Amino acid sequence: MDLLAKLEILAVTVNNEDNGIILETASNNQDKNSTFLVKLEGPLSTPSQFQELSKSLTTPILKKGVGEASTANFCLITGAMKFNILSALAGSTFSATFVRINLSPKDLSAHSIAPTLGSEIDPTLPQNRATDADEVFLPKQGEYPVWYFFYGDLAVPEILTERLGLDESPTYRKAVVNGGLLRTWGGCKYKALVDGDASARVEGWAYEVGSEEDEEMLRYYETDFYEVVRCDICMVDVGEVIKGLVFRFVGDVD
């Protein structure tokens, strides 16, 4: 059973116990970068109603949660959509059931280099945006396999093996990225990669993630305190630069 299914079951269990999860109407930076499951009920009974109230251009993904006593349907929404829904329901007696999914957001633009590691990278500049319909920015949103740069726990073979359920020890390549600074958060307990200038350099390891399922497991592990962004990974062994991805911290550092 995947982690999303477990969260859906948790939401059903919470609902069966009549202990709904009600989030604050105030929004914060973590909420904006988070993903939520919202139960279909009341004025939010259909995906089209979610789309209307959240002011989304697309219809949210529908998910089904199966519990021991009942089933329930949920929509998968972003933090921005959640904010719009709460604003639309302000003053209503209806309380929506939200379940936060601690998943690192990944939203790679097809029209620019955004999001990319580095404080000097401006995706709005013409040279960083598509000039014609055939221009492709790599890695693409659904491209697999894809190289990731690891600088913390995921660079420990035992941890990555456990996270992905690998049958053998993972193969890393020593690598560096520019445009990032390594900090800490949580009282110096965790490493945090944040934007730096072009001369900033971080050493670590590159690993090729083979599938969307494996990537999703890593995104759950890193949680929504991080986001997936593009970066240039320089392989130390051959000096080759590869377009890859990295988890960038989005919270407050120590």
PDB file of C-alpha atoms in Angstrom:
ATOM      1  CA  MET A   1       0.000   0.000   0.000  1.00  0.00           C
ATOM      2  CA  ASP A   2       1.465   3.413  -0.948  1.00  0.00           C
ATOM      3  CA  LEU A   3       1.718   6.316   1.473  1.00  0.00           C
ATOM      4  CA  LEU A   4      -1.033   8.315  -0.194  1.00  0.00           C
ATOM      5  CA  ALA A   5      -3.449   5.430   0.308  1.00  0.00           C
ATOM      6  CA  LYS A   6      -2.485   5.289   3.985  1.00  0.00           C
ATOM      7  CA  LEU A   7      -3.215   8.992   4.354  1.00  0.00           C
ATOM      8  CA  GLU A   8      -6.586   8.556   2.694  1.00  0.00           C
ATOM      9  CA  ILE A   9      -7.431   5.767   5.155  1.00  0.00           C
ATOM     10  CA  LEU A  10      -6.299   7.998   8.015  1.00  0.00           C
ATOM     11  CA  ALA A  11      -8.694  10.683   6.832  1.00  0.00           C
ATOM     12  CA  VAL A  12     -11.580   8.194   6.765  1.00  0.00           C
ATOM     13  CA  THR A  13     -10.665   6.967  10.251  1.00  0.00           C
ATOM     14  CA  VAL A  14     -10.589  10.509  11.585  1.00  0.00           C
ATOM     15  CA  ASN A  15     -13.988  11.172  10.039  1.00  0.00           C
ATOM     16  CA  ASN A  16     -15.481   7.966  11.502  1.00  0.00           C
ATOM     17  CA  GLU A  17     -14.365   9.095  14.952  1.00  0.00           C
ATOM     18  CA  ASP A  18     -16.188  12.416  14.446  1.00  0.00           C
ATOM     19  CA  ASN A  19     -12.983  14.298  15.030  1.00  0.00           C
ATOM     20  CA  GLY A  20     -12.660  16.380  11.878  1.00  0.00           C
ATOM     21  CA  ILE A  21      -9.447  18.195  11.107  1.00  0.00           C
ATOM     22  CA  ILE A  22     -10.121  21.916  10.756  1.00  0.00           C
ATOM     23  CA  LEU A  23      -7.249  24.097   9.637  1.00  0.00           C
ATOM     24  CA  GLU A  24      -6.802  27.748  10.518  1.00  0.00           C
ATOM     25  CA  THR A  25      -8.101  30.325   8.068  1.00  0.00           C
ATOM     26  CA  ALA A  26      -4.748  32.081   8.269  1.00  0.00           C
ATOM     27  CA  SER A  27      -2.248  31.024   5.638  1.00  0.00           C
ATOM     28  CA  ASN A  28       1.491  30.602   6.089  1.00  0.00           C
ATOM     29  CA  ASN A  29       4.471  29.834   3.884  1.00  0.00           C
ATOM     30  CA  GLN A  30       4.414  26.115   4.654  1.00  0.00           C
ATOM     31  CA  ASP A  31       0.703  25.881   3.773  1.00  0.00           C
ATOM     32  CA  LYS A  32       1.383  27.519   0.413  1.00  0.00           C
ATOM     33  CA  ASN A  33       3.949  24.842  -0.409  1.00  0.00           C
ATOM     34  CA  SER A  34       1.893  21.952   0.966  1.00  0.00           C
ATOM     35  CA  THR A  35      -0.503  19.458  -0.561  1.00  0.00           C
ATOM     36  CA  PHE A  36      -3.825  18.561   1.054  1.00  0.00           C
ATOM     37  CA  LEU A  37      -6.543  15.946   0.829  1.00  0.00           C
ATOM     38  CA  VAL A  38      -9.994  17.471   1.294  1.00  0.00           C
ATOM     39  CA  LYS A  39     -13.082  15.353   1.820  1.00  0.00           C
ATOM     40  CA  LEU A  40     -15.938  15.701  -0.664  1.00  0.00           C
ATOM     41  CA  GLU A  41     -18.950  16.858   1.352  1.00  0.00           C
ATOM     42  CA  GLY A  42     -21.349  19.783   1.707  1.00  0.00           C
ATOM     43  CA  PRO A  43     -20.537  22.651  -0.672  1.00  0.00           C
ATOM     44  CA  LEU A  44     -17.425  20.688  -1.696  1.00  0.00           C
ATOM     45  CA  SER A  45     -19.233  17.588  -2.953  1.00  0.00           C
ATOM     46  CA  THR A  46     -17.769  17.432  -6.469  1.00  0.00           C
ATOM     47  CA  PRO A  47     -14.372  18.132  -8.083  1.00  0.00           C
ATOM     48  CA  SER A  48     -16.007  20.890 -10.160  1.00  0.00           C
ATOM     49  CA  GLN A  49     -17.101  22.658  -6.963  1.00  0.00           C
ATOM     50  CA  PHE A  50     -13.522  22.419  -5.705  1.00  0.00           C
ATOM     51  CA  GLN A  51     -12.318  23.937  -8.954  1.00  0.00           C
ATOM     52  CA  GLU A  52     -14.793  26.813  -8.744  1.00  0.00           C
ATOM     53  CA  LEU A  53     -14.160  27.716  -5.096  1.00  0.00           C
ATOM     54  CA  SER A  54     -10.384  27.284  -5.348  1.00  0.00           C
ATOM     55  CA  LYS A  55     -10.210  29.369  -8.550  1.00  0.00           C
ATOM     56  CA  SER A  56      -8.157  26.618 -10.157  1.00  0.00           C
ATOM     57  CA  LEU A  57      -7.705  26.411 -13.925  1.00  0.00           C
ATOM     58  CA  THR A  58      -7.871  22.610 -13.764  1.00  0.00           C
ATOM     59  CA  THR A  59     -10.114  20.087 -12.036  1.00  0.00           C
ATOM     60  CA  PRO A  60      -8.463  18.642  -8.885  1.00  0.00           C
ATOM     61  CA  ILE A  61      -7.471  14.974  -8.812  1.00  0.00           C
ATOM     62  CA  LEU A  62     -10.095  12.721  -7.211  1.00  0.00           C
ATOM     63  CA  LYS A  63      -8.944  10.086  -4.693  1.00  0.00           C
ATOM     64  CA  LYS A  64     -10.895   7.405  -2.812  1.00  0.00           C
ATOM     65  CA  GLY A  65     -10.138   6.436   0.789  1.00  0.00           C
ATOM     66  CA  VAL A  66     -11.213   3.023   2.042  1.00  0.00           C
ATOM     67  CA  GLY A  67     -11.629   2.448   5.775  1.00  0.00           C
ATOM     68  CA  GLU A  68     -12.839  -0.514   7.800  1.00  0.00           C
ATOM     69  CA  ALA A  69     -16.354   0.873   8.179  1.00  0.00           C
ATOM     70  CA  SER A  70     -16.804   3.174   5.196  1.00  0.00           C
ATOM     71  CA  THR A  71     -15.299   4.856   2.177  1.00  0.00           C
ATOM     72  CA  ALA A  72     -14.906   8.524   1.338  1.00  0.00           C
ATOM     73  CA  ASN A  73     -13.813  10.584  -1.647  1.00  0.00           C
ATOM     74  CA  PHE A  74     -11.185  13.300  -1.493  1.00  0.00           C
ATOM     75  CA  CYS A  75      -9.678  15.893  -3.790  1.00  0.00           C
ATOM     76  CA  LEU A  76      -5.947  16.517  -3.913  1.00  0.00           C
ATOM     77  CA  ILE A  77      -5.298  20.271  -3.756  1.00  0.00           C
ATOM     78  CA  THR A  78      -2.435  22.717  -3.308  1.00  0.00           C
ATOM     79  CA  GLY A  79      -1.939  25.153  -0.452  1.00  0.00           C
ATOM     80  CA  ALA A  80      -2.955  28.062  -2.680  1.00  0.00           C
ATOM     81  CA  MET A  81      -6.205  26.280  -3.551  1.00  0.00           C
ATOM     82  CA  LYS A  82      -6.827  25.620   0.147  1.00  0.00           C
ATOM     83  CA  PHE A  83      -6.448  29.325   0.914  1.00  0.00           C
ATOM     84  CA  ASN A  84      -8.991  30.241  -1.778  1.00  0.00           C
ATOM     85  CA  ILE A  85     -11.450  27.605  -0.530  1.00  0.00           C
ATOM     86  CA  LEU A  86     -11.222  28.852   3.053  1.00  0.00           C
ATOM     87  CA  SER A  87     -11.724  32.425   1.838  1.00  0.00           C
ATOM     88  CA  ALA A  88     -14.789  31.380  -0.165  1.00  0.00           C
ATOM     89  CA  LEU A  89     -16.240  29.564   2.854  1.00  0.00           C
ATOM     90  CA  ALA A  90     -15.576  32.419   5.293  1.00  0.00           C
ATOM     91  CA  GLY A  91     -18.693  33.019   7.381  1.00  0.00           C
ATOM     92  CA  SER A  92     -20.148  29.619   6.524  1.00  0.00           C
ATOM     93  CA  THR A  93     -21.091  27.090   9.212  1.00  0.00           C
ATOM     94  CA  PHE A  94     -19.522  24.345   7.094  1.00  0.00           C
ATOM     95  CA  SER A  95     -16.093  23.089   8.199  1.00  0.00           C
ATOM     96  CA  ALA A  96     -14.039  21.328   5.551  1.00  0.00           C
ATOM     97  CA  THR A  97     -11.958  18.275   6.480  1.00  0.00           C
ATOM     98  CA  PHE A  98      -8.336  18.858   5.452  1.00  0.00           C
ATOM     99  CA  VAL A  99      -5.478  16.371   5.769  1.00  0.00           C
ATOM    100  CA  ARG A 100      -2.009  17.724   5.103  1.00  0.00           C
ATOM    101  CA  ILE A 101       0.218  15.499   2.977  1.00  0.00           C
ATOM    102  CA  ASN A 102       3.820  16.134   3.898  1.00  0.00           C
ATOM    103  CA  LEU A 103       5.074  15.826   0.337  1.00  0.00           C
ATOM    104  CA  SER A 104       7.810  18.009  -1.144  1.00  0.00           C
ATOM    105  CA  PRO A 105       6.145  20.043  -3.894  1.00  0.00           C
ATOM    106  CA  LYS A 106       7.396  19.579  -7.433  1.00  0.00           C
ATOM    107  CA  ASP A 107       6.217  22.009 -10.102  1.00  0.00           C
ATOM    108  CA  LEU A 108       8.760  22.298 -12.914  1.00  0.00           C
ATOM    109  CA  SER A 109       7.820  24.897 -15.496  1.00  0.00           C
ATOM    110  CA  ALA A 110       7.667  23.862 -19.135  1.00  0.00           C
ATOM    111  CA  HIS A 111       8.112  27.486 -20.228  1.00  0.00           C
ATOM    112  CA  SER A 112      11.123  28.616 -18.182  1.00  0.00           C
ATOM    113  CA  ILE A 113      13.956  27.333 -16.002  1.00  0.00           C
ATOM    114  CA  ALA A 114      11.828  27.858 -12.881  1.00  0.00           C
ATOM    115  CA  PRO A 115      12.274  26.707 -10.232  1.00  0.00           C
ATOM    116  CA  THR A 116      16.075  26.594 -10.224  1.00  0.00           C
ATOM    117  CA  LEU A 117      18.656  26.629  -7.424  1.00  0.00           C
ATOM    118  CA  GLY A 118      20.547  29.915  -7.082  1.00  0.00           C
ATOM    119  CA  SER A 119      19.831  33.428  -5.819  1.00  0.00           C
ATOM    120  CA  GLU A 120      21.052  34.963  -9.074  1.00  0.00           C
ATOM    121  CA  ILE A 121      18.716  32.901 -11.269  1.00  0.00           C
ATOM    122  CA  ASP A 122      15.789  34.996 -12.513  1.00  0.00           C
ATOM    123  CA  PRO A 123      13.321  32.875 -14.537  1.00  0.00           C
ATOM    124  CA  THR A 124      11.517  36.003 -15.758  1.00  0.00           C
ATOM    125  CA  LEU A 125      14.494  37.163 -17.829  1.00  0.00           C
ATOM    126  CA  PRO A 126      14.178  36.481 -21.580  1.00  0.00           C
ATOM    127  CA  GLN A 127      17.238  34.209 -21.684  1.00  0.00           C
ATOM    128  CA  ASN A 128      15.643  31.977 -19.041  1.00  0.00           C
ATOM    129  CA  ARG A 129      12.291  31.622 -20.783  1.00  0.00           C
ATOM    130  CA  ALA A 130      11.147  29.740 -23.862  1.00  0.00           C
ATOM    131  CA  THR A 131      11.602  31.652 -27.097  1.00  0.00           C
ATOM    132  CA  ASP A 132       9.624  29.200 -29.228  1.00  0.00           C
ATOM    133  CA  ALA A 133       7.234  26.282 -28.808  1.00  0.00           C
ATOM    134  CA  ASP A 134       9.965  23.703 -29.430  1.00  0.00           C
ATOM    135  CA  GLU A 135      12.274  24.810 -26.613  1.00  0.00           C
ATOM    136  CA  VAL A 136      12.499  22.273 -23.785  1.00  0.00           C
ATOM    137  CA  PHE A 137      13.694  22.877 -20.229  1.00  0.00           C
ATOM    138  CA  LEU A 138      15.252  19.902 -18.483  1.00  0.00           C
ATOM    139  CA  PRO A 139      14.519  17.943 -16.466  1.00  0.00           C
ATOM    140  CA  LYS A 140      10.861  17.884 -17.478  1.00  0.00           C
ATOM    141  CA  GLN A 141       8.135  17.464 -14.873  1.00  0.00           C
ATOM    142  CA  GLY A 142       7.458  13.796 -15.634  1.00  0.00           C
ATOM    143  CA  GLU A 143      10.900  12.776 -16.873  1.00  0.00           C
ATOM    144  CA  TYR A 144      12.359   9.488 -15.572  1.00  0.00           C
ATOM    145  CA  PRO A 145      14.956   8.356 -14.848  1.00  0.00           C
ATOM    146  CA  VAL A 146      16.208  11.657 -13.430  1.00  0.00           C
ATOM    147  CA  TRP A 147      19.370  12.588 -11.545  1.00  0.00           C
ATOM    148  CA  TYR A 148      19.085  14.000  -8.021  1.00  0.00           C
ATOM    149  CA  PHE A 149      21.770  15.717  -5.963  1.00  0.00           C
ATOM    150  CA  PHE A 150      21.845  14.529  -2.338  1.00  0.00           C
ATOM    151  CA  TYR A 151      23.640  16.369   0.458  1.00  0.00           C
ATOM    152  CA  GLY A 152      22.115  14.968   3.672  1.00  0.00           C
ATOM    153  CA  ASP A 153      20.531  11.756   4.925  1.00  0.00           C
ATOM    154  CA  LEU A 154      19.670  10.530   1.435  1.00  0.00           C
ATOM    155  CA  ALA A 155      23.397  10.375   0.693  1.00  0.00           C
ATOM    156  CA  VAL A 156      23.676   7.621   3.334  1.00  0.00           C
ATOM    157  CA  PRO A 157      23.346   4.264   1.502  1.00  0.00           C
ATOM    158  CA  GLU A 158      21.502   2.543   4.357  1.00  0.00           C
ATOM    159  CA  ILE A 159      18.871   5.281   4.554  1.00  0.00           C
ATOM    160  CA  LEU A 160      18.257   5.426   0.803  1.00  0.00           C
ATOM    161  CA  THR A 161      18.083   1.623   0.627  1.00  0.00           C
ATOM    162  CA  GLU A 162      15.422   1.591   3.340  1.00  0.00           C
ATOM    163  CA  ARG A 163      13.431   4.472   1.841  1.00  0.00           C
ATOM    164  CA  LEU A 164      13.249   2.906  -1.615  1.00  0.00           C
ATOM    165  CA  GLY A 165      13.198  -0.738  -0.572  1.00  0.00           C
ATOM    166  CA  LEU A 166      16.260  -1.489  -2.682  1.00  0.00           C
ATOM    167  CA  ASP A 167      17.595  -5.032  -2.976  1.00  0.00           C
ATOM    168  CA  GLU A 168      21.200  -3.859  -3.103  1.00  0.00           C
ATOM    169  CA  SER A 169      23.245  -0.865  -2.041  1.00  0.00           C
ATOM    170  CA  PRO A 170      22.597   2.227  -4.208  1.00  0.00           C
ATOM    171  CA  THR A 171      25.194   3.520  -6.644  1.00  0.00           C
ATOM    172  CA  TYR A 172      26.189   7.149  -6.068  1.00  0.00           C
ATOM    173  CA  ARG A 173      28.479   9.431  -8.032  1.00  0.00           C
ATOM    174  CA  LYS A 174      30.441  12.141  -6.250  1.00  0.00           C
ATOM    175  CA  ALA A 175      29.119  15.499  -7.397  1.00  0.00           C
ATOM    176  CA  VAL A 176      28.916  19.226  -6.705  1.00  0.00           C
ATOM    177  CA  VAL A 177      26.345  21.931  -7.383  1.00  0.00           C
ATOM    178  CA  ASN A 178      26.819  25.676  -7.632  1.00  0.00           C
ATOM    179  CA  GLY A 179      24.338  28.313  -6.524  1.00  0.00           C
ATOM    180  CA  GLY A 180      23.548  26.753  -3.161  1.00  0.00           C
ATOM    181  CA  LEU A 181      24.503  27.196   0.483  1.00  0.00           C
ATOM    182  CA  LEU A 182      24.319  24.503   3.133  1.00  0.00           C
ATOM    183  CA  ARG A 183      22.661  25.613   6.357  1.00  0.00           C
ATOM    184  CA  THR A 184      20.814  23.841   9.195  1.00  0.00           C
ATOM    185  CA  TRP A 185      17.333  24.006  10.687  1.00  0.00           C
ATOM    186  CA  GLY A 186      15.444  22.471  13.605  1.00  0.00           C
ATOM    187  CA  GLY A 187      18.111  23.406  16.145  1.00  0.00           C
ATOM    188  CA  CYS A 188      20.974  22.246  13.916  1.00  0.00           C
ATOM    189  CA  LYS A 189      19.394  18.783  13.568  1.00  0.00           C
ATOM    190  CA  TYR A 190      18.795  18.864   9.807  1.00  0.00           C
ATOM    191  CA  LYS A 191      20.699  20.065   6.770  1.00  0.00           C
ATOM    192  CA  ALA A 192      19.095  22.735   4.617  1.00  0.00           C
ATOM    193  CA  LEU A 193      20.165  23.642   1.095  1.00  0.00           C
ATOM    194  CA  VAL A 194      19.203  27.235   0.286  1.00  0.00           C
ATOM    195  CA  ASP A 195      19.899  29.600  -2.590  1.00  0.00           C
ATOM    196  CA  GLY A 196      23.360  31.121  -2.848  1.00  0.00           C
ATOM    197  CA  ASP A 197      25.240  33.165  -5.422  1.00  0.00           C
ATOM    198  CA  ALA A 198      26.875  31.635  -8.479  1.00  0.00           C
ATOM    199  CA  SER A 199      30.191  31.108  -6.683  1.00  0.00           C
ATOM    200  CA  ALA A 200      28.625  29.128  -3.818  1.00  0.00           C
ATOM    201  CA  ARG A 201      29.503  25.443  -4.022  1.00  0.00           C
ATOM    202  CA  VAL A 202      28.103  22.397  -2.226  1.00  0.00           C
ATOM    203  CA  GLU A 203      29.649  18.932  -2.352  1.00  0.00           C
ATOM    204  CA  GLY A 204      27.530  15.809  -2.235  1.00  0.00           C
ATOM    205  CA  TRP A 205      26.419  12.810  -4.241  1.00  0.00           C
ATOM    206  CA  ALA A 206      24.351  12.241  -7.365  1.00  0.00           C
ATOM    207  CA  TYR A 207      21.855   9.409  -7.627  1.00  0.00           C
ATOM    208  CA  GLU A 208      19.669   8.452 -10.579  1.00  0.00           C
ATOM    209  CA  VAL A 209      16.035   8.044  -9.497  1.00  0.00           C
ATOM    210  CA  GLY A 210      14.464   5.488 -11.778  1.00  0.00           C
ATOM    211  CA  SER A 211      10.730   6.057 -11.468  1.00  0.00           C
ATOM    212  CA  GLU A 212       7.982   8.389 -10.323  1.00  0.00           C
ATOM    213  CA  GLU A 213       7.157   5.941  -7.516  1.00  0.00           C
ATOM    214  CA  ASP A 214      10.715   6.109  -6.144  1.00  0.00           C
ATOM    215  CA  GLU A 215      10.719   9.884  -6.448  1.00  0.00           C
ATOM    216  CA  GLU A 216       7.425  10.100  -4.564  1.00  0.00           C
ATOM    217  CA  MET A 217       8.899   8.091  -1.686  1.00  0.00           C
ATOM    218  CA  LEU A 218      11.801  10.549  -1.492  1.00  0.00           C
ATOM    219  CA  ARG A 219       9.421  13.512  -1.574  1.00  0.00           C
ATOM    220  CA  TYR A 220       7.473  12.042   1.348  1.00  0.00           C
ATOM    221  CA  TYR A 221      10.738  11.514   3.220  1.00  0.00           C
ATOM    222  CA  GLU A 222      11.882  15.122   2.756  1.00  0.00           C
ATOM    223  CA  THR A 223       8.363  16.491   3.543  1.00  0.00           C
ATOM    224  CA  ASP A 224       6.999  19.876   2.523  1.00  0.00           C
ATOM    225  CA  PHE A 225       9.788  21.690   4.347  1.00  0.00           C
ATOM    226  CA  TYR A 226      11.604  21.192   1.031  1.00  0.00           C
ATOM    227  CA  GLU A 227      10.710  21.678  -2.621  1.00  0.00           C
ATOM    228  CA  VAL A 228      12.066  20.023  -5.753  1.00  0.00           C
ATOM    229  CA  VAL A 229      14.007  22.438  -7.965  1.00  0.00           C
ATOM    230  CA  ARG A 230      16.260  22.196 -10.986  1.00  0.00           C
ATOM    231  CA  CYS A 231      20.031  22.405 -10.712  1.00  0.00           C
ATOM    232  CA  ASP A 232      23.198  21.699 -12.682  1.00  0.00           C
ATOM    233  CA  ILE A 233      24.958  18.655 -11.241  1.00  0.00           C
ATOM    234  CA  CYS A 234      28.679  18.401 -11.958  1.00  0.00           C
ATOM    235  CA  MET A 235      29.914  14.809 -11.828  1.00  0.00           C
ATOM    236  CA  VAL A 236      33.347  14.937 -10.214  1.00  0.00           C
ATOM    237  CA  ASP A 237      34.667  11.761 -11.857  1.00  0.00           C
ATOM    238  CA  VAL A 238      34.384  13.021 -15.441  1.00  0.00           C
ATOM    239  CA  GLY A 239      33.582  16.718 -15.066  1.00  0.00           C
ATOM    240  CA  GLU A 240      30.291  16.255 -16.900  1.00  0.00           C
ATOM    241  CA  VAL A 241      27.438  18.641 -16.058  1.00  0.00           C
ATOM    242  CA  ILE A 242      23.973  17.080 -15.991  1.00  0.00           C
ATOM    243  CA  LYS A 243      20.600  18.770 -15.688  1.00  0.00           C
ATOM    244  CA  GLY A 244      19.124  17.379 -12.489  1.00  0.00           C
ATOM    245  CA  LEU A 245      17.035  18.060  -9.404  1.00  0.00           C
ATOM    246  CA  VAL A 246      17.614  18.786  -5.734  1.00  0.00           C
ATOM    247  CA  PHE A 247      15.567  19.323  -2.566  1.00  0.00           C
ATOM    248  CA  ARG A 248      15.725  23.025  -1.597  1.00  0.00           C
ATOM    249  CA  PHE A 249      14.701  24.065   1.916  1.00  0.00           C
ATOM    250  CA  VAL A 250      11.731  26.460   2.116  1.00  0.00           C
ATOM    251  CA  GLY A 251      11.558  27.215   5.858  1.00  0.00           C
ATOM    252  CA  ASP A 252      13.562  29.279   8.332  1.00  0.00           C
ATOM    253  CA  VAL A 253      17.178  28.235   8.871  1.00  0.00           C
ATOM    254  CA  ASP A 254      18.993  28.343  12.217  1.00  0.00           C
TER     255      ASP A 254
END
